[in-house]
Amino acid sequence: MPVIRVRGLRYRYPDGAQALDGVDFDLEPGECVAVLGANGSGKTTFVLHLNGLLEGEGSIEICGLGLKKQNLAQIRSKIGLVFQDSDEQLFMPTLLEDVAFGPMNLGMPREQAVARAQKALELVGMGALLHKAPYHLSSGEKRRAAIAGVLAMEPEILVLDEPTTSLDPPGQRELADLLRALPQAKLLVTHDVFFARALASRAVFFDRGRIAAEGTVEEIVARFNWTQR
Amino acid sequence: MRYAAIEQWSRQQSVLHRRDARAKIGALLAFLIAVSTTAPASRIAFAGYALLLAAAIAAARLPFPALVRRAALVLPVAAGFALVLWFSDERARAVALLEKSFLSAVATLLLVATTPMPELLRALEILHLPRLLVLVIHFLYRYLFVISGQARRMRLAASSRGRLQFRSAAGALAVLFARSWERASGIYRAMLARGFSGQFPALAPPRWRAADAAFFIAAVLASVAVRVAL
């Protein structure tokens, strides 16, 4: 059974622009899929639908649960969204509190939430910075902290929107290593073909709100001439 | 990222920094009540309060001139009211108003400069300040960094394309507002994605030690002593 199942998803922005125009998509357990496509082709809009932050027409199932208001809390614990801008994701006064924010929202007792947060921070190699303020971290540290915040909820799916943005090359390499070691099914929205190639076994290509093609990253790159040179 | 001076001070070490935030809040409250109820004519009392504050700044090992300069920012506001009093021939009260405002500002700044914001907010919460108010302060503080960072980047971008004029500065302010608004909705969205449902979870409670009680009692007694004796 796929962990994400999307059928006929359509969404129109309040200003009338058709952002998504009939998207069908499946993500299998443990799979890593790259979402490629031009700016404004609907990638981020698509991702925001997966945990109900945007509501369009069509059907979405996450781990077999239909995306409905009464399932929302459960769905948000199963699908972890790492946003493009880590500054938006980190808002608690200290790193430990920020990472524990998700588990506490799941209704977990304090000690258990803290233990989970510590585990997640150690997993991303930031176990020593528990009491730092998130806004004093470097870009790479912020990204890893944001991922820890999502991992602490122990989701079954990780969705990362432009995860390599503002990371230096070693930072990108470390991120790739970290993601590869995580067992969750992953959806990578990215312009970074190199990064997609390193991690994803499959790619989909968004064009004007639809999935125009899917295949291996190589096939997609070749078909749409999706390279810098 | 440039750190705000007060934020940096609040993370230093000293006897005053180590005190429980609740003790410091209580001491500040006692001081503020003492100052605001002091008769305008009691010159010596104001000197006494200033001396107390000077001792506290020294104990906190904070830079005296920098702290006083920041506290002086309240003076223009207070000066408006003081002027009204001055011209209605209440000269002593006008001067006292300035003195009280300034002393209160230094004292409040001292609390903020010796207590990291997370500790301060947690203490306020334990002291039963309405949760909504605590949240508002928390976000105000959080967004301060977001907005000042945004403003700095915009200023850099503007000045690298020439000198920033007054008119374009006004336009830039509007853009800054719009961007900060966008950023705020982005943060809210990220909170929802991690299951936020309107309740803010708080972690470890602070510990109250004997030294905190001693500090609190000493600070209250000192304020009361100056108020009553001088």
Short mmCIF file of C-alpha atoms in Angstrom, two decimals:
data_model
loop_
_atom_site.label_atom_id
_atom_site.label_comp_id
_atom_site.label_asym_id
_atom_site.label_seq_id
_atom_site.Cartn_x
_atom_site.Cartn_y
_atom_site.Cartn_z
CA MET A 1 0.00 0.00 0.00
CA PRO A 2 1.45 3.40 -0.92
CA VAL A 3 2.13 5.84 1.96
CA ILE A 4 0.99 8.75 -0.20
CA ARG A 5 -1.82 8.34 -2.68
CA VAL A 6 -3.04 11.38 -4.59
CA ARG A 7 -5.75 11.33 -7.26
CA GLY A 8 -7.01 14.15 -9.43
CA LEU A 9 -5.70 16.95 -7.22
CA ARG A 10 -6.68 20.41 -8.43
CA TYR A 11 -6.07 23.72 -6.77
CA ARG A 12 -6.78 27.28 -7.82
CA TYR A 13 -5.20 30.17 -5.95
CA PRO A 14 -7.58 32.84 -4.65
CA ASP A 15 -6.37 35.13 -7.44
CA GLY A 16 -7.66 32.61 -10.01
CA ALA A 17 -4.38 31.08 -11.14
CA GLN A 18 -4.66 27.31 -11.62
CA ALA A 19 -1.76 26.02 -9.54
CA LEU A 20 -2.53 22.31 -9.69
CA ASP A 21 -4.43 20.81 -12.57
CA GLY A 22 -5.09 17.13 -11.95
CA VAL A 23 -2.16 15.53 -10.13
CA ASP A 24 -1.98 11.75 -9.63
CA PHE A 25 0.87 10.52 -7.49
CA ASP A 26 1.92 7.52 -5.38
CA LEU A 27 4.80 7.16 -2.94
CA GLU A 28 5.70 3.65 -1.76
CA PRO A 29 7.11 2.89 1.72
CA GLY A 30 10.87 3.50 1.90
CA GLU A 31 10.95 5.04 -1.55
CA CYS A 32 12.75 8.32 -2.31
CA VAL A 33 11.24 10.38 -5.11
CA ALA A 34 12.56 13.66 -6.50
CA VAL A 35 10.06 16.31 -7.56
CA LEU A 36 11.57 18.40 -10.35
CA GLY A 37 10.10 21.20 -12.40
CA ALA A 38 10.36 24.90 -13.23
CA ASN A 39 9.71 27.70 -10.74
CA GLY A 40 5.99 28.16 -10.36
CA SER A 41 5.11 24.76 -11.83
CA GLY A 42 3.20 23.78 -8.66
CA LYS A 43 5.76 21.73 -6.71
CA THR A 44 5.50 23.57 -3.41
CA THR A 45 1.73 23.99 -3.76
CA PHE A 46 1.50 20.23 -4.21
CA VAL A 47 3.56 19.58 -1.10
CA LEU A 48 1.44 21.93 1.02
CA HIS A 49 -1.60 19.82 0.19
CA LEU A 50 -0.09 16.65 1.60
CA ASN A 51 -0.73 17.60 5.23
CA GLY A 52 -3.76 19.74 4.66
CA LEU A 53 -2.13 23.19 4.78
CA LEU A 54 -3.87 23.88 1.47
CA GLU A 55 -7.15 22.31 0.44
CA GLY A 56 -7.88 21.52 -3.18
CA GLU A 57 -10.23 19.21 -5.03
CA GLY A 58 -9.41 15.55 -5.48
CA SER A 59 -8.45 12.83 -3.05
CA ILE A 60 -5.37 12.43 -0.86
CA GLU A 61 -4.59 9.45 1.36
CA ILE A 62 -1.67 9.42 3.77
CA CYS A 63 -0.83 5.94 5.14
CA GLY A 64 -4.33 4.86 4.25
CA LEU A 65 -5.98 7.81 6.01
CA GLY A 66 -8.15 10.08 3.92
CA LEU A 67 -7.20 13.75 4.28
CA LYS A 68 -10.13 15.04 6.33
CA LYS A 69 -10.39 17.45 9.20
CA GLN A 70 -10.82 14.71 11.79
CA ASN A 71 -7.68 12.91 10.54
CA LEU A 72 -5.55 16.04 10.33
CA ALA A 73 -3.70 15.67 13.64
CA GLN A 74 -2.88 12.03 12.90
CA ILE A 75 -1.79 12.81 9.34
CA ARG A 76 0.47 15.62 10.49
CA SER A 77 2.24 13.19 12.80
CA LYS A 78 2.80 10.76 9.93
CA ILE A 79 4.08 13.20 7.34
CA GLY A 80 6.94 15.50 8.28
CA LEU A 81 7.34 18.65 6.21
CA VAL A 82 10.72 20.37 6.17
CA PHE A 83 10.20 23.84 4.74
CA GLN A 84 12.42 25.66 2.31
CA ASP A 85 13.20 28.42 4.78
CA SER A 86 14.48 27.00 8.07
CA ASP A 87 13.99 30.38 9.72
CA GLU A 88 10.28 29.79 9.40
CA GLN A 89 10.48 26.38 10.93
CA LEU A 90 12.46 27.24 14.05
CA PHE A 91 10.53 29.45 16.40
CA MET A 92 10.97 28.25 19.96
CA PRO A 93 13.54 29.99 22.19
CA THR A 94 15.95 27.06 22.40
CA LEU A 95 16.81 24.22 20.07
CA LEU A 96 15.65 21.53 22.50
CA GLU A 97 12.28 23.23 22.98
CA ASP A 98 11.90 23.69 19.26
CA VAL A 99 12.55 20.06 18.47
CA ALA A 100 10.32 18.94 21.37
CA PHE A 101 7.51 21.18 20.06
CA GLY A 102 6.19 18.53 17.66
CA PRO A 103 6.15 15.61 20.13
CA MET A 104 4.55 17.81 22.81
CA ASN A 105 1.83 18.71 20.33
CA LEU A 106 1.23 14.99 19.89
CA GLY A 107 0.29 15.02 23.55
CA MET A 108 3.42 13.27 24.77
CA PRO A 109 4.56 13.71 28.41
CA ARG A 110 7.40 16.18 28.88
CA GLU A 111 10.17 13.68 29.69
CA GLN A 112 9.33 11.51 26.72
CA ALA A 113 9.18 14.52 24.38
CA VAL A 114 12.55 15.76 25.62
CA ALA A 115 14.05 12.28 25.18
CA ARG A 116 12.74 12.14 21.62
CA ALA A 117 14.04 15.62 20.89
CA GLN A 118 17.48 14.74 22.22
CA LYS A 119 17.54 11.58 20.15
CA ALA A 120 16.55 13.48 17.00
CA LEU A 121 19.16 16.18 17.61
CA GLU A 122 21.83 13.56 18.12
CA LEU A 123 20.75 11.84 14.93
CA VAL A 124 21.41 15.04 12.95
CA GLY A 125 24.69 15.58 14.81
CA MET A 126 23.56 18.50 16.97
CA GLY A 127 23.36 16.82 20.36
CA ALA A 128 25.77 19.38 21.83
CA LEU A 129 23.71 22.46 20.97
CA LEU A 130 20.53 21.67 22.91
CA HIS A 131 20.25 24.99 24.68
CA LYS A 132 21.28 27.30 21.87
CA ALA A 133 18.82 29.77 20.41
CA PRO A 134 17.87 28.66 16.90
CA TYR A 135 18.36 32.11 15.38
CA HIS A 136 22.02 32.02 16.33
CA LEU A 137 22.80 28.94 14.24
CA SER A 138 24.43 28.77 10.81
CA SER A 139 22.34 27.90 7.74
CA GLY A 140 23.51 24.30 7.71
CA GLU A 141 22.81 23.89 11.43
CA LYS A 142 19.39 25.45 11.00
CA ARG A 143 18.53 23.01 8.25
CA ARG A 144 19.60 20.05 10.35
CA ALA A 145 17.69 21.43 13.34
CA ALA A 146 14.57 21.78 11.21
CA ILE A 147 14.93 18.17 10.10
CA ALA A 148 15.39 17.11 13.73
CA GLY A 149 12.17 18.94 14.60
CA VAL A 150 10.35 16.79 12.10
CA LEU A 151 12.18 13.55 12.94
CA ALA A 152 11.25 13.93 16.61
CA MET A 153 7.65 13.26 15.58
CA GLU A 154 8.83 9.93 14.11
CA PRO A 155 6.95 10.38 10.85
CA GLU A 156 6.60 7.70 8.22
CA ILE A 157 7.15 10.14 5.39
CA LEU A 158 9.61 13.01 5.04
CA VAL A 159 8.88 15.82 2.62
CA LEU A 160 11.73 18.24 2.02
CA ASP A 161 11.20 21.45 0.06
CA GLU A 162 14.46 22.65 -1.51
CA PRO A 163 16.61 21.13 1.24
CA THR A 164 19.95 22.15 -0.28
CA THR A 165 19.14 25.87 -0.52
CA SER A 166 21.79 27.98 1.26
CA LEU A 167 23.91 24.97 2.16
CA ASP A 168 27.61 24.91 1.25
CA PRO A 169 28.89 21.84 -0.64
CA PRO A 170 30.06 19.96 2.49
CA GLY A 171 26.72 20.81 4.07
CA GLN A 172 24.92 19.34 1.06
CA ARG A 173 27.02 16.21 1.26
CA GLU A 174 26.29 15.80 4.96
CA LEU A 175 22.60 16.30 4.32
CA ALA A 176 22.62 13.65 1.60
CA ASP A 177 24.38 11.21 3.94
CA LEU A 178 21.90 11.96 6.71
CA LEU A 179 18.87 11.48 4.48
CA ARG A 180 20.23 8.30 3.00
CA ALA A 181 20.56 6.83 6.48
CA LEU A 182 16.92 7.60 7.37
CA PRO A 183 14.47 4.77 6.70
CA GLN A 184 11.41 6.92 5.96
CA ALA A 185 9.82 7.32 2.53
CA LYS A 186 11.05 10.63 1.15
CA LEU A 187 9.83 13.27 -1.24
CA LEU A 188 12.51 15.74 -2.33
CA VAL A 189 11.36 18.93 -4.02
CA THR A 190 14.51 20.30 -5.57
CA HIS A 191 16.25 22.11 -8.40
CA ASP A 192 19.45 20.39 -7.42
CA VAL A 193 19.79 17.59 -9.97
CA PHE A 194 23.05 16.43 -8.45
CA PHE A 195 21.35 16.01 -5.08
CA ALA A 196 18.30 14.31 -6.62
CA ARG A 197 20.54 11.90 -8.46
CA ALA A 198 22.41 11.03 -5.26
CA LEU A 199 19.25 10.08 -3.37
CA ALA A 200 16.19 9.49 -5.48
CA SER A 201 15.31 6.27 -7.24
CA ARG A 202 12.52 7.94 -9.17
CA ALA A 203 11.62 11.44 -10.29
CA VAL A 204 8.45 13.22 -11.34
CA PHE A 205 8.47 16.37 -13.43
CA PHE A 206 5.93 19.12 -12.75
CA ASP A 207 4.81 21.36 -15.57
CA ARG A 208 1.98 23.90 -15.24
CA GLY A 209 0.34 22.12 -12.35
CA ARG A 210 0.54 18.60 -13.76
CA ILE A 211 2.98 15.75 -13.56
CA ALA A 212 4.26 15.86 -17.12
CA ALA A 213 6.53 12.85 -16.87
CA GLU A 214 8.05 10.35 -14.50
CA GLY A 215 11.02 8.04 -14.63
CA THR A 216 14.52 7.81 -13.23
CA VAL A 217 16.27 11.10 -12.47
CA GLU A 218 18.52 10.47 -15.51
CA GLU A 219 15.58 10.00 -17.85
CA ILE A 220 13.84 13.14 -16.66
CA VAL A 221 17.02 15.21 -16.86
CA ALA A 222 17.69 14.00 -20.39
CA ARG A 223 14.12 14.46 -21.58
CA PHE A 224 13.69 18.05 -20.32
CA ASN A 225 17.32 19.07 -20.76
CA TRP A 226 17.25 19.79 -16.99
CA THR A 227 20.92 20.70 -16.53
CA GLN A 228 22.93 23.85 -16.00
CA ARG A 229 25.12 23.32 -19.07
CA MET B 1 23.69 37.31 12.14
CA ARG B 2 24.51 40.22 14.44
CA TYR B 3 23.37 39.72 17.99
CA ALA B 4 21.43 42.38 19.83
CA ALA B 5 23.52 43.69 22.73
CA ILE B 6 20.89 42.94 25.36
CA GLU B 7 20.46 39.40 24.09
CA GLN B 8 24.21 38.95 24.42
CA TRP B 9 24.31 40.44 27.92
CA SER B 10 21.51 38.19 29.06
CA ARG B 11 23.65 35.15 28.34
CA GLN B 12 26.67 36.25 30.37
CA GLN B 13 27.53 34.92 33.81
CA SER B 14 27.28 36.76 37.12
CA VAL B 15 25.67 36.52 40.54
CA LEU B 16 22.66 38.35 39.19
CA HIS B 17 22.44 36.25 36.03
CA ARG B 18 22.32 33.08 38.08
CA ARG B 19 19.29 34.15 40.12
CA ASP B 20 15.93 32.60 39.33
CA ALA B 21 13.97 34.82 36.99
CA ARG B 22 11.02 34.87 39.42
CA ALA B 23 13.21 36.37 42.14
CA LYS B 24 14.36 39.07 39.74
CA ILE B 25 10.83 39.83 38.58
CA GLY B 26 9.70 40.13 42.21
CA ALA B 27 12.62 42.39 43.06
CA LEU B 28 11.92 44.58 40.03
CA LEU B 29 8.28 44.87 40.99
CA ALA B 30 9.16 45.95 44.54
CA PHE B 31 11.65 48.48 43.19
CA LEU B 32 9.16 49.93 40.70
CA ILE B 33 6.47 50.29 43.36
CA ALA B 34 8.92 51.96 45.74
CA VAL B 35 10.13 54.39 43.06
CA SER B 36 6.71 55.30 41.76
CA THR B 37 5.30 56.01 45.23
CA THR B 38 8.24 58.17 46.33
CA ALA B 39 7.35 61.83 46.96
CA PRO B 40 8.67 64.11 44.18
CA ALA B 41 10.57 66.27 46.62
CA SER B 42 12.69 63.54 48.23
CA ARG B 43 15.92 64.12 46.33
CA ILE B 44 17.97 61.82 48.55
CA ALA B 45 15.64 58.87 47.96
CA PHE B 46 16.21 59.09 44.22
CA ALA B 47 19.95 59.15 44.81
CA GLY B 48 19.47 56.08 46.99
CA TYR B 49 17.62 54.22 44.24
CA ALA B 50 20.32 55.16 41.73
CA LEU B 51 22.93 53.80 44.10
CA LEU B 52 21.03 50.51 44.42
CA LEU B 53 20.87 50.18 40.64
CA ALA B 54 24.55 51.02 40.25
CA ALA B 55 25.40 48.27 42.73
CA ALA B 56 23.20 45.81 40.80
CA ILE B 57 24.81 46.74 37.46
CA ALA B 58 28.24 46.22 39.02
CA ALA B 59 27.16 42.85 40.44
CA ALA B 60 25.85 41.84 37.02
CA ARG B 61 29.15 42.93 35.44
CA LEU B 62 27.38 44.83 32.70
CA PRO B 63 28.89 47.84 30.87
CA PHE B 64 27.59 50.85 32.79
CA PRO B 65 27.55 53.52 30.02
CA ALA B 66 26.01 51.25 27.38
CA LEU B 67 23.21 50.18 29.69
CA VAL B 68 22.46 53.73 30.85
CA ARG B 69 22.46 54.94 27.24
CA ARG B 70 19.84 52.38 26.31
CA ALA B 71 17.70 53.21 29.31
CA ALA B 72 17.88 56.88 28.32
CA LEU B 73 15.73 56.02 25.31
CA VAL B 74 12.65 56.45 27.52
CA LEU B 75 13.58 60.05 28.33
CA PRO B 76 12.18 61.69 25.18
CA VAL B 77 8.82 60.04 25.86
CA ALA B 78 8.82 61.04 29.51
CA ALA B 79 10.05 64.53 28.58
CA GLY B 80 6.77 65.22 26.78
CA PHE B 81 4.79 64.70 29.96
CA ALA B 82 7.41 66.44 32.05
CA LEU B 83 7.16 69.54 29.85
CA VAL B 84 3.42 69.76 30.46
CA LEU B 85 4.00 69.59 34.20
CA TRP B 86 6.84 72.11 33.99
CA PHE B 87 4.66 74.70 32.29
CA SER B 88 1.84 74.20 34.75
CA ASP B 89 4.36 75.26 37.42
CA GLU B 90 4.85 71.81 38.88
CA ARG B 91 8.60 71.90 38.47
CA ALA B 92 9.47 69.43 41.22
CA ARG B 93 7.03 66.88 39.82
CA ALA B 94 8.39 67.38 36.30
CA VAL B 95 11.92 66.61 37.42
CA ALA B 96 10.73 63.68 39.54
CA LEU B 97 8.83 62.25 36.58
CA LEU B 98 12.03 62.18 34.52
CA GLU B 99 13.96 60.65 37.38
CA LYS B 100 11.31 57.98 38.03
CA SER B 101 11.05 57.07 34.34
CA PHE B 102 14.78 56.78 34.00
CA LEU B 103 15.26 54.72 37.17
CA SER B 104 12.42 52.40 36.17
CA ALA B 105 13.90 51.96 32.70
CA VAL B 106 17.33 51.09 34.08
CA ALA B 107 15.80 48.59 36.50
CA THR B 108 13.69 46.92 33.83
CA LEU B 109 16.60 46.81 31.44
CA LEU B 110 18.66 45.21 34.18
CA LEU B 111 16.14 42.37 34.45
CA VAL B 112 16.12 41.78 30.70
CA ALA B 113 19.90 42.07 30.46
CA THR B 114 20.50 39.46 33.16
CA THR B 115 17.81 36.93 32.18
CA PRO B 116 17.70 35.04 28.88
CA MET B 117 14.32 35.57 27.24
CA PRO B 118 13.24 31.90 27.45
CA GLU B 119 13.80 31.89 31.24
CA LEU B 120 12.01 35.18 31.63
CA LEU B 121 8.98 34.00 29.70
CA ARG B 122 8.83 30.74 31.57
CA ALA B 123 8.95 32.61 34.87
CA LEU B 124 6.14 34.92 33.76
CA GLU B 125 4.12 31.88 32.85
CA ILE B 126 4.69 30.25 36.24
CA LEU B 127 3.68 33.53 37.87
CA HIS B 128 0.34 33.13 36.08
CA LEU B 129 0.70 35.87 33.53
CA PRO B 130 -2.02 35.04 30.96
CA ARG B 131 -0.66 32.52 28.48
CA LEU B 132 -1.80 34.57 25.55
CA LEU B 133 0.28 37.51 26.76
CA VAL B 134 3.34 35.28 27.20
CA LEU B 135 2.85 34.00 23.66
CA VAL B 136 2.56 37.51 22.29
CA ILE B 137 5.80 38.55 24.01
CA HIS B 138 7.50 35.40 22.79
CA PHE B 139 6.51 36.00 19.20
CA LEU B 140 7.27 39.69 19.40
CA TYR B 141 10.75 38.76 20.50
CA ARG B 142 11.10 36.03 17.90
CA TYR B 143 9.91 38.25 15.06
CA LEU B 144 12.14 41.09 16.20
CA PHE B 145 15.09 39.09 14.91
CA VAL B 146 13.22 38.13 11.75
CA ILE B 147 12.21 41.70 10.99
CA SER B 148 15.52 43.30 11.90
CA GLY B 149 17.29 40.73 9.74
CA GLN B 150 14.93 41.49 6.89
CA ALA B 151 15.43 45.23 7.34
CA ARG B 152 19.20 44.84 7.35
CA ARG B 153 19.19 42.82 4.14
CA MET B 154 16.93 45.35 2.46
CA ARG B 155 19.12 48.23 3.56
CA LEU B 156 22.20 46.45 2.23
CA ALA B 157 20.45 45.82 -1.07
CA ALA B 158 19.32 49.43 -1.28
CA SER B 159 22.66 50.95 -0.37
CA SER B 160 24.47 48.74 -2.85
CA ARG B 161 22.31 50.36 -5.50
CA GLY B 162 22.96 53.88 -4.25
CA ARG B 163 22.12 56.02 -1.26
CA LEU B 164 18.85 55.34 0.52
CA GLN B 165 16.61 58.39 0.19
CA PHE B 166 13.86 59.36 2.59
CA ARG B 167 11.11 58.70 0.04
CA SER B 168 12.37 55.28 -0.93
CA ALA B 169 12.82 54.52 2.75
CA ALA B 170 9.10 55.03 3.24
CA GLY B 171 8.38 52.63 0.37
CA ALA B 172 10.88 50.17 1.80
CA LEU B 173 9.02 50.26 5.09
CA ALA B 174 5.84 49.14 3.33
CA VAL B 175 7.73 46.31 1.63
CA LEU B 176 9.27 45.37 4.97
CA PHE B 177 5.80 45.15 6.48
CA ALA B 178 4.53 42.98 3.63
CA ARG B 179 7.54 40.67 3.82
CA SER B 180 7.32 40.36 7.58
CA TRP B 181 3.66 39.46 7.18
CA GLU B 182 4.57 36.77 4.66
CA ARG B 183 7.26 35.48 6.95
CA ALA B 184 4.82 35.35 9.84
CA SER B 185 2.36 33.27 7.83
CA GLY B 186 5.21 30.99 6.82
CA ILE B 187 6.10 30.42 10.47
CA TYR B 188 2.47 29.75 11.35
CA ARG B 189 2.24 27.23 8.52
CA ALA B 190 5.35 25.46 9.80
CA MET B 191 3.81 25.35 13.27
CA LEU B 192 0.63 23.77 11.94
CA ALA B 193 2.70 21.20 10.05
CA ARG B 194 4.13 20.07 13.38
CA GLY B 195 0.73 19.64 14.92
CA PHE B 196 0.25 23.04 16.62
CA SER B 197 -3.25 23.34 18.03
CA GLY B 198 -3.10 26.63 19.94
CA GLN B 199 -1.35 25.33 23.06
CA PHE B 200 2.30 26.10 23.68
CA PRO B 201 4.18 23.34 25.41
CA ALA B 202 6.70 24.39 28.08
CA LEU B 203 9.73 22.34 29.07
CA ALA B 204 11.68 21.97 32.31
CA PRO B 205 10.53 24.14 35.23
CA PRO B 206 13.18 26.39 36.84
CA ARG B 207 14.59 25.61 40.29
CA TRP B 208 14.22 27.96 43.24
CA ARG B 209 17.28 27.99 45.49
CA ALA B 210 17.99 29.52 48.89
CA ALA B 211 20.17 32.13 47.20
CA ASP B 212 17.18 33.21 45.09
CA ALA B 213 15.06 33.71 48.21
CA ALA B 214 17.92 35.62 49.88
CA PHE B 215 18.33 37.85 46.84
CA PHE B 216 14.61 38.51 46.61
CA ILE B 217 14.30 39.44 50.30
CA ALA B 218 17.43 41.63 50.23
CA ALA B 219 16.27 43.45 47.10
CA VAL B 220 12.79 44.12 48.49
CA LEU B 221 14.20 45.27 51.84
CA ALA B 222 16.65 47.62 50.09
CA SER B 223 13.88 49.22 48.02
CA VAL B 224 11.61 49.57 51.02
CA ALA B 225 14.44 50.97 53.14
CA VAL B 226 15.21 53.70 50.61
CA ARG B 227 11.53 54.48 50.22
CA VAL B 228 10.83 54.73 53.96
CA ALA B 229 14.07 56.03 55.45
CA LEU B 230 15.31 58.59 52.90
#
